[in-house]
XYZ file of C-alpha atoms in Angstrom:
518
model
C 7.491 -34.156 5.940
C 7.128 -30.448 6.789
C 3.581 -29.283 6.173
C 1.051 -26.832 7.506
C 0.618 -23.101 7.089
C 3.650 -20.996 6.208
C 2.025 -17.566 5.957
C -1.193 -15.840 4.970
C -1.086 -12.677 2.843
C -3.740 -9.968 3.017
C -4.234 -6.505 1.488
C -4.545 -3.325 3.541
C -5.638 0.189 2.601
C -3.988 2.142 5.440
C -0.526 1.102 6.562
C -0.474 3.013 9.848
C -3.804 1.623 11.023
C -2.598 -1.837 10.003
C 0.644 -1.519 11.991
C -1.230 -0.172 14.990
C -3.580 -3.186 14.939
C -1.176 -6.055 14.239
C 1.965 -4.786 15.983
C 0.170 -2.603 18.531
C -3.113 -4.227 19.549
C -2.267 -7.863 18.692
C 1.361 -7.453 19.761
C 2.869 -9.378 16.839
C 6.444 -8.677 15.844
C 7.103 -6.842 12.589
C 9.775 -9.187 11.239
C 10.351 -7.813 7.743
C 9.518 -4.801 5.611
C 10.247 -4.940 1.892
C 9.268 -3.432 -1.412
C 7.201 -5.825 -3.508
C 9.013 -8.453 -5.556
C 6.692 -7.768 -8.505
C 6.177 -4.038 -7.898
C 8.808 -2.082 -6.005
C 6.356 0.762 -5.324
C 4.226 -1.569 -3.173
C 5.150 -2.002 0.479
C 5.035 -5.542 1.899
C 4.978 -6.079 5.679
C 5.503 -9.368 7.524
C 4.340 -9.958 11.101
C 5.237 -13.076 13.082
C 6.550 -14.489 16.319
C 9.823 -13.666 18.076
C 11.957 -15.583 15.548
C 9.843 -15.178 12.393
C 8.960 -18.869 12.350
C 7.239 -20.373 9.315
C 3.688 -20.955 10.495
C 3.538 -17.724 12.493
C 3.538 -15.216 9.637
C 0.782 -12.814 8.619
C 1.830 -10.571 5.727
C 0.273 -7.528 4.102
C 0.468 -5.973 0.678
C -0.062 -2.254 1.229
C -2.394 -0.686 -1.331
C -2.442 2.717 0.340
C -5.809 4.397 -0.317
C -6.622 1.577 -2.752
C -10.105 0.430 -3.710
C -11.834 -2.096 -1.414
C -12.227 -5.659 -2.612
C -15.062 -8.102 -1.951
C -15.141 -11.326 0.026
C -16.722 -14.215 -1.866
C -16.086 -17.648 -3.294
C -12.749 -18.246 -4.967
C -10.729 -16.652 -2.160
C -10.042 -16.976 1.573
C -12.496 -15.174 3.826
C -11.110 -15.400 7.389
C -7.872 -16.065 9.232
C -7.308 -17.347 12.769
C -4.409 -16.985 15.193
C -3.689 -19.484 17.949
C -3.710 -18.476 21.609
C -3.911 -20.413 24.867
C -7.584 -21.020 25.768
C -7.190 -19.211 29.086
C -6.115 -16.024 27.217
C -9.605 -15.461 25.763
C -10.582 -13.271 28.720
C -7.432 -11.169 28.333
C -8.256 -10.482 24.672
C -11.896 -9.637 25.405
C -10.720 -7.025 27.900
C -8.015 -5.705 25.579
C -10.460 -5.402 22.669
C -12.769 -3.328 24.860
C -9.844 -1.087 25.861
C -8.766 -0.537 22.240
C -12.285 -0.231 20.800
C -11.863 -3.276 18.549
C -15.099 -4.828 17.279
C -15.559 -8.375 18.631
C -18.063 -11.199 18.686
C -18.022 -14.352 20.792
C -16.387 -16.283 22.162
C -18.114 -19.244 20.542
C -17.163 -22.860 20.068
C -15.809 -23.916 16.669
C -14.718 -27.542 16.292
C -14.453 -27.794 20.063
C -12.249 -24.707 20.454
C -13.207 -21.305 21.943
C -12.996 -18.659 19.231
C -13.119 -14.882 19.596
C -13.805 -12.973 16.370
C -12.154 -9.598 15.832
C -12.479 -7.141 12.968
C -9.288 -5.448 11.770
C -9.186 -1.853 10.401
C -9.870 -3.096 6.856
C -12.898 -5.127 7.954
C -11.131 -8.510 7.750
C -12.260 -11.159 10.242
C -9.336 -12.214 12.452
C -10.212 -15.027 14.839
C -8.344 -15.862 18.027
C -8.660 -19.605 18.577
C -7.948 -21.186 21.929
C -5.697 -24.208 21.333
C -4.935 -26.522 24.251
C -1.963 -28.424 22.808
C 0.399 -25.577 21.867
C 4.064 -26.566 22.131
C 7.342 -25.304 20.732
C 6.093 -21.764 20.072
C 8.147 -18.563 20.339
C 5.643 -15.790 21.087
C 6.627 -12.130 20.906
C 5.928 -10.414 24.197
C 5.736 -6.850 25.440
C 5.114 -4.909 28.620
C 1.352 -5.255 28.041
C 1.197 -8.800 26.602
C 2.737 -11.720 28.492
C 3.995 -14.966 26.995
C 0.892 -16.742 28.270
C -1.492 -14.267 26.620
C 0.472 -13.599 23.407
C -0.337 -14.777 19.899
C 1.428 -18.134 19.538
C 1.257 -18.893 15.812
C -1.132 -19.146 12.868
C -4.095 -21.378 13.515
C -6.132 -21.482 10.311
C -7.553 -19.879 7.225
C -11.020 -20.318 5.737
C -11.473 -20.748 1.989
C -14.855 -19.939 0.477
C -15.304 -22.471 -2.329
C -18.057 -23.018 -4.870
C -16.522 -26.457 -5.501
C -15.668 -27.608 -1.960
C -15.086 -31.265 -2.834
C -12.596 -30.314 -5.551
C -10.860 -27.833 -3.236
C -10.533 -30.494 -0.537
C -9.165 -33.020 -3.040
C -6.584 -30.511 -4.307
C -5.284 -29.603 -0.857
C -5.112 -33.194 0.327
C -3.379 -34.356 -2.861
C -0.722 -31.657 -3.216
C -0.478 -29.548 -0.062
C 0.033 -32.070 2.750
C -3.352 -31.742 4.482
C -5.815 -34.443 5.535
C -9.514 -34.309 6.357
C -10.017 -33.955 10.104
C -13.626 -32.895 10.794
C -16.878 -31.783 9.160
C -19.957 -29.679 9.748
C -22.875 -29.156 7.379
C -21.001 -26.406 5.515
C -17.325 -26.722 6.496
C -14.674 -29.370 5.944
C -11.706 -28.973 8.262
C -8.297 -29.994 6.917
C -5.311 -30.394 9.220
C -1.586 -30.814 8.608
C 0.892 -32.878 10.556
C 2.306 -29.616 11.938
C -1.112 -28.621 13.265
C -2.052 -25.932 10.745
C -5.693 -25.863 9.673
C -7.523 -24.886 6.488
C -11.312 -24.801 6.617
C -13.170 -25.240 3.327
C -16.547 -23.541 3.492
C -19.230 -24.402 0.950
C -19.948 -21.027 -0.663
C -22.282 -22.218 -3.399
C -24.672 -19.386 -4.234
C -22.322 -16.678 -2.889
C -21.021 -13.934 -5.130
C -17.485 -14.202 -6.450
C -14.570 -12.591 -4.651
C -13.000 -9.437 -6.053
C -9.415 -8.393 -5.314
C -8.796 -5.212 -3.380
C -8.125 -3.855 0.067
C -9.774 -5.632 2.960
C -9.341 -9.068 1.366
C -7.043 -12.064 1.754
C -4.768 -12.481 -1.247
C -3.452 -16.007 -0.721
C -2.594 -18.810 1.685
C 0.934 -20.224 1.751
C 1.674 -23.753 2.960
C 5.032 -25.087 4.114
C 7.546 -27.108 2.136
C 10.818 -28.539 3.480
C 13.034 -27.430 0.620
C 13.316 -26.240 -2.971
C 13.400 -29.777 -4.363
C 9.983 -30.475 -2.856
C 8.524 -27.281 -4.320
C 9.838 -28.120 -7.779
C 8.557 -31.695 -7.528
C 5.061 -30.438 -6.696
C 5.268 -27.941 -9.548
C 6.082 -30.813 -11.911
C 3.115 -32.810 -10.607
C 0.760 -29.883 -11.024
C 1.943 -29.254 -14.571
C 1.607 -32.929 -15.492
C -1.968 -32.940 -14.208
C -2.752 -29.704 -16.079
C -3.919 -27.815 -13.008
C -3.412 -24.481 -14.704
C -0.385 -22.195 -14.686
C 2.136 -22.447 -11.887
C 4.721 -19.783 -11.138
C 7.931 -20.589 -9.268
C 9.936 -17.774 -7.664
C 12.905 -17.167 -5.424
C 11.564 -14.711 -2.826
C 14.947 -14.368 -1.037
C 13.505 -15.516 2.301
C 11.848 -18.604 0.820
C 11.456 -20.369 -2.516
C 7.886 -20.838 -3.612
C 5.318 -21.708 -6.257
C 1.895 -20.191 -6.871
C -1.127 -22.047 -8.179
C -4.901 -21.668 -8.053
C -6.979 -24.519 -6.686
C -10.119 -25.526 -8.657
C -12.414 -22.921 -7.100
C -9.951 -20.104 -7.818
C -8.203 -19.448 -4.507
C -4.547 -18.528 -4.924
C -2.240 -20.882 -3.004
C 1.486 -20.686 -2.444
C 3.904 -23.393 -1.360
C 6.920 -21.858 0.401
C 10.086 -23.355 1.838
C 10.980 -22.950 5.495
C 14.403 -21.528 4.606
C 16.555 -19.628 4.280
C 14.367 -17.440 6.522
C 14.153 -13.778 7.453
C 17.481 -13.512 9.278
C 19.395 -13.915 6.012
C 19.874 -10.155 5.584
C 19.421 -8.643 9.056
C 20.169 -9.936 12.572
C 17.431 -11.693 14.496
C 17.662 -9.012 17.201
C 16.733 -6.220 14.772
C 14.325 -7.996 12.422
C 11.880 -5.672 10.737
C 13.777 -2.438 11.310
C 15.264 -1.969 7.839
C 13.421 -1.554 4.536
C 14.703 -3.950 1.879
C 14.430 -3.427 -1.868
C 14.591 -6.643 -3.934
C 17.887 -6.935 -5.817
C 16.331 -6.614 -9.282
C 14.932 -3.169 -8.341
C 17.929 -1.723 -6.536
C 19.141 0.516 -9.354
C 15.985 2.581 -8.723
C 16.023 2.112 -4.944
C 16.035 5.826 -4.076
C 12.986 6.510 -6.252
C 11.208 3.373 -5.041
C 11.721 4.196 -1.368
C 10.079 7.602 -1.628
C 6.995 6.034 -3.250
C 6.464 3.607 -0.366
C 4.168 4.786 2.441
C 5.834 5.650 5.733
C 4.665 4.490 9.159
C 5.728 4.316 12.784
C 5.801 1.291 15.049
C 4.101 1.597 18.449
C 5.930 4.276 20.405
C 7.626 5.752 17.321
C 6.789 9.109 15.689
C 4.259 8.865 12.885
C 2.297 11.105 10.579
C -1.389 11.187 11.463
C -3.183 11.614 8.158
C -6.170 13.943 8.141
C -9.380 13.546 6.179
C -8.851 16.371 3.686
C -10.525 17.198 0.348
C -7.921 15.267 -1.701
C -6.411 11.834 -1.178
C -2.758 12.578 -0.528
C 0.559 11.022 0.439
C 3.207 12.543 2.692
C 6.850 11.639 2.607
C 8.977 13.112 5.384
C 12.704 13.539 4.723
C 15.287 11.918 6.984
C 16.496 15.386 7.952
C 13.581 17.778 7.245
C 14.414 21.439 6.781
C 10.916 22.843 7.352
C 10.074 23.291 3.685
C 7.205 21.557 1.890
C 6.558 20.695 -1.751
C 3.019 20.124 -3.036
C 2.985 17.762 -6.033
C 0.190 17.510 -8.624
C 0.423 14.650 -11.127
C -0.484 14.564 -14.811
C -3.339 12.666 -16.435
C -3.481 9.007 -15.306
C -0.985 9.629 -12.510
C -1.572 9.432 -8.778
C -0.358 10.889 -5.508
C 2.992 9.060 -5.741
C 3.866 9.817 -9.376
C 5.988 12.920 -8.754
C 7.459 11.921 -5.385
C 10.771 10.688 -6.879
C 11.278 13.929 -8.824
C 10.275 15.923 -5.772
C 12.780 14.137 -3.547
C 15.625 14.573 -6.035
C 14.941 18.309 -6.318
C 14.175 18.828 -2.619
C 16.255 16.353 -0.543
C 15.145 17.736 2.823
C 11.587 18.870 2.170
C 8.362 17.244 3.253
C 6.613 16.069 0.094
C 2.820 16.028 -0.255
C 1.463 14.378 -3.388
C -2.225 14.819 -4.247
C -4.535 12.554 -6.236
C -6.828 14.277 -8.726
C -10.537 13.702 -8.119
C -11.858 13.903 -11.683
C -12.151 10.439 -13.288
C -14.386 11.161 -16.272
C -11.989 9.425 -18.649
C -11.400 6.487 -16.315
C -8.112 7.891 -15.003
C -7.252 10.375 -12.285
C -7.157 14.034 -13.321
C -7.582 17.325 -11.486
C -10.338 18.447 -13.854
C -12.051 17.079 -16.928
C -11.825 17.979 -20.577
C -14.114 17.759 -23.586
C -11.262 17.388 -26.066
C -7.463 17.791 -25.768
C -7.679 21.597 -25.679
C -11.180 22.284 -24.328
C -11.699 21.956 -20.606
C -14.580 21.771 -18.169
C -14.617 25.344 -16.860
C -17.092 24.657 -14.052
C -15.000 21.756 -12.757
C -11.758 23.749 -12.976
C -13.237 26.421 -10.721
C -14.832 24.014 -8.253
C -11.658 21.905 -7.984
C -9.539 25.027 -7.559
C -11.785 25.959 -4.625
C -11.327 22.459 -3.191
C -7.573 22.784 -3.681
C -7.560 26.084 -1.790
C -9.541 24.413 1.020
C -7.080 21.523 1.031
C -4.137 23.865 1.430
C -5.810 25.797 4.230
C -6.587 22.604 6.159
C -3.271 20.901 5.376
C -1.314 23.945 6.545
C -2.921 23.618 9.962
C -3.064 19.809 10.116
C 0.577 19.249 9.162
C 2.013 22.493 10.572
C 3.257 23.739 7.206
C 5.180 26.999 6.914
C 3.416 29.099 4.208
C 6.699 30.907 3.535
C 8.417 27.616 2.647
C 5.894 26.140 0.217
C 6.674 25.195 -3.392
C 4.139 23.753 -5.829
C 5.246 21.407 -8.601
C 2.884 20.095 -11.260
C 3.065 18.193 -14.513
C 0.627 18.479 -17.420
C -2.913 18.392 -15.961
C -1.480 19.032 -12.498
C 0.565 21.982 -13.776
C -2.572 23.349 -15.400
C -4.425 23.105 -12.090
C -1.653 25.050 -10.359
C -1.673 27.724 -13.061
C -5.459 28.074 -12.912
C -5.442 28.164 -9.106
C -2.867 30.957 -9.104
C -5.146 33.081 -11.286
C -8.380 32.160 -9.502
C -6.992 32.395 -5.954
C -4.135 34.933 -5.859
C -1.877 34.523 -2.845
C -2.431 30.781 -2.592
C 0.757 29.901 -4.504
C 3.941 31.950 -4.434
C 6.505 29.491 -5.837
C 5.606 27.136 -8.657
C 7.300 24.790 -11.108
C 5.010 24.021 -14.043
C 6.076 21.235 -16.406
C 4.272 21.107 -19.791
C 1.580 23.613 -18.770
C -1.035 25.480 -20.797
C -3.777 28.014 -20.090
C -7.042 26.176 -19.418
C -9.227 29.082 -18.275
C -11.411 30.597 -20.970
C -12.134 33.727 -18.908
C -8.951 34.866 -17.195
C -9.731 36.818 -14.019
C -7.896 39.920 -12.947
C -5.289 38.836 -10.418
C -2.355 40.320 -8.549
C 0.540 37.844 -8.507
C 3.319 40.229 -7.521
C 5.740 38.383 -5.274
C 5.123 35.020 -6.978
C 7.891 33.123 -8.765
C 7.087 30.672 -11.550
C 9.177 28.354 -13.704
C 7.487 27.013 -16.835
C 9.192 24.211 -18.778
C 7.832 23.272 -22.191
C 8.843 20.588 -24.650
C 9.873 21.686 -28.136
C 8.240 18.576 -29.589
C 5.168 18.690 -27.371
C 2.024 18.922 -29.536
C 0.579 21.346 -26.963
C 3.625 23.597 -26.667
C 1.978 26.391 -28.645
C -0.727 26.676 -25.967
C 1.720 27.541 -23.197
C 2.324 31.102 -24.343
C -1.125 32.233 -23.245
C -0.458 31.018 -19.714
C 2.894 32.801 -19.683
C 1.196 36.034 -20.693
C -1.557 35.625 -18.083
C 0.842 34.940 -15.211
C 3.425 37.548 -16.183
C 0.678 40.071 -16.900
C -0.611 39.562 -13.363
C 2.827 40.424 -11.966
C 4.459 37.017 -11.427
C 8.237 36.757 -11.840
C 8.231 34.176 -14.634
C 10.944 32.081 -16.247
C 9.955 30.090 -19.356
C 12.319 27.448 -20.712
C 11.742 25.211 -23.736
C 13.746 21.989 -23.851
C 14.329 19.317 -26.480
C 11.545 17.006 -25.388
C 7.994 15.929 -26.086
C 5.104 16.032 -23.663
C 6.720 13.445 -21.399
C 9.207 14.407 -18.727
C 12.954 14.037 -19.244
C 16.128 14.371 -17.220
C 16.516 17.902 -18.611
C 13.362 18.966 -16.755
C 15.086 18.091 -13.515
C 18.276 19.889 -14.501
C 16.381 23.060 -15.476
C 14.345 23.025 -12.263
C 17.461 22.469 -10.143
C 19.185 25.498 -11.701
C 16.111 27.648 -11.162
C 15.886 26.604 -7.528
C 19.540 27.569 -7.035
C 18.773 31.012 -8.436
C 20.659 30.399 -11.688
C 19.308 31.154 -15.133
C 18.205 27.764 -16.540
């Protein structure tokens, strides 16, 4: 029967660095880009060979600027890609050229292995395999067919219960024991794929996050086989199994006894089901059950460029931030500040609907005193940390100064849009740093400064939108007085809403942007 590795899925923190390593340095083909099947705001990239063969695929969940995980028992710890043994020298030279950290080569189970470290710190081994046949490597001007990555070679599971892990994989996943060392049991499939089980007794447990391997997927011939294995697993009470149609394959998920997440995936229907083989990986696909929100989902997914394509080079600035460049940019930019418990992507959909051709820059608040992202802390719902407001407003001013230069922003075409805590940060920054912000849309704002400085805001335009049923609506008047008293041209609209945003917020803002009275 069909067996072996189907794909291995990892988690990356920076999509552009990931693309540059796997598609650029390693020369793998990007064969599919999709939104997540469970979360449409999560980008999922698939790299493989020239024809996206099962057994060649390395996939990544993109947790852009997400927290790092930890390698330990109960999860995979390394992956390996197969190359011809004589290509080891080519990859040593190429790693030196690209500044990629390496160690080796060394012999592992009789094969030369070169260890590389990817941008997230994941160990990616290149294993020299002498009996490679029937492969379809992706080549380029710099990487020949002889030197190219041929297919997946192996994955290493760190297990605190290695005997139980071995028994599980040999019973249900089509692998057999092939070799042993003092700490590693090597399992091999009839298709040549390898899983190494490393005895990790005494190690710490794995923790999910960026820079880790999420799961290993093994091959199945068809849906009937997947469902038969699911029945077996359920009968033997091996814990919960989940069966899903992933469009490109049908699969089940289960955890082996030590905790590693495994997937069994069918070879078909394959990645050419919705785009031609010649152009695989060029279009972003949104799973069917998310398509009614496809426009909003697309703007929340991080953008990147393949080797040779334009890309945004992110700068290390005072705030974590996300850029989204319009298909036809008009030179304008919108700075977006989320509300409590939001993040840098929260307001991107609203920003894109209001500003179809602007570059959007969403910021992530740095204050996490309540366990969620905010732009400054509070002591109770209406009493705020004055020292932090002022220090974060200074950081925000520094961010704007650096971002203006780094991303070539036109100060005359800047608009600032904030909601709740983010709107309050914009309002405070206008008063503390006059001239920083000239056009602002403030949704559910209030005055948070206890000592309002004297400021000159002549030439600034501000729209404030409050909710009639917002418990904090009565606190917005003080901000209106402070901004208008400083000379800002201010429009204040109260809508039939609570503290949360509604479609009327968008309608009011759109009218204001057109110069109409909302």
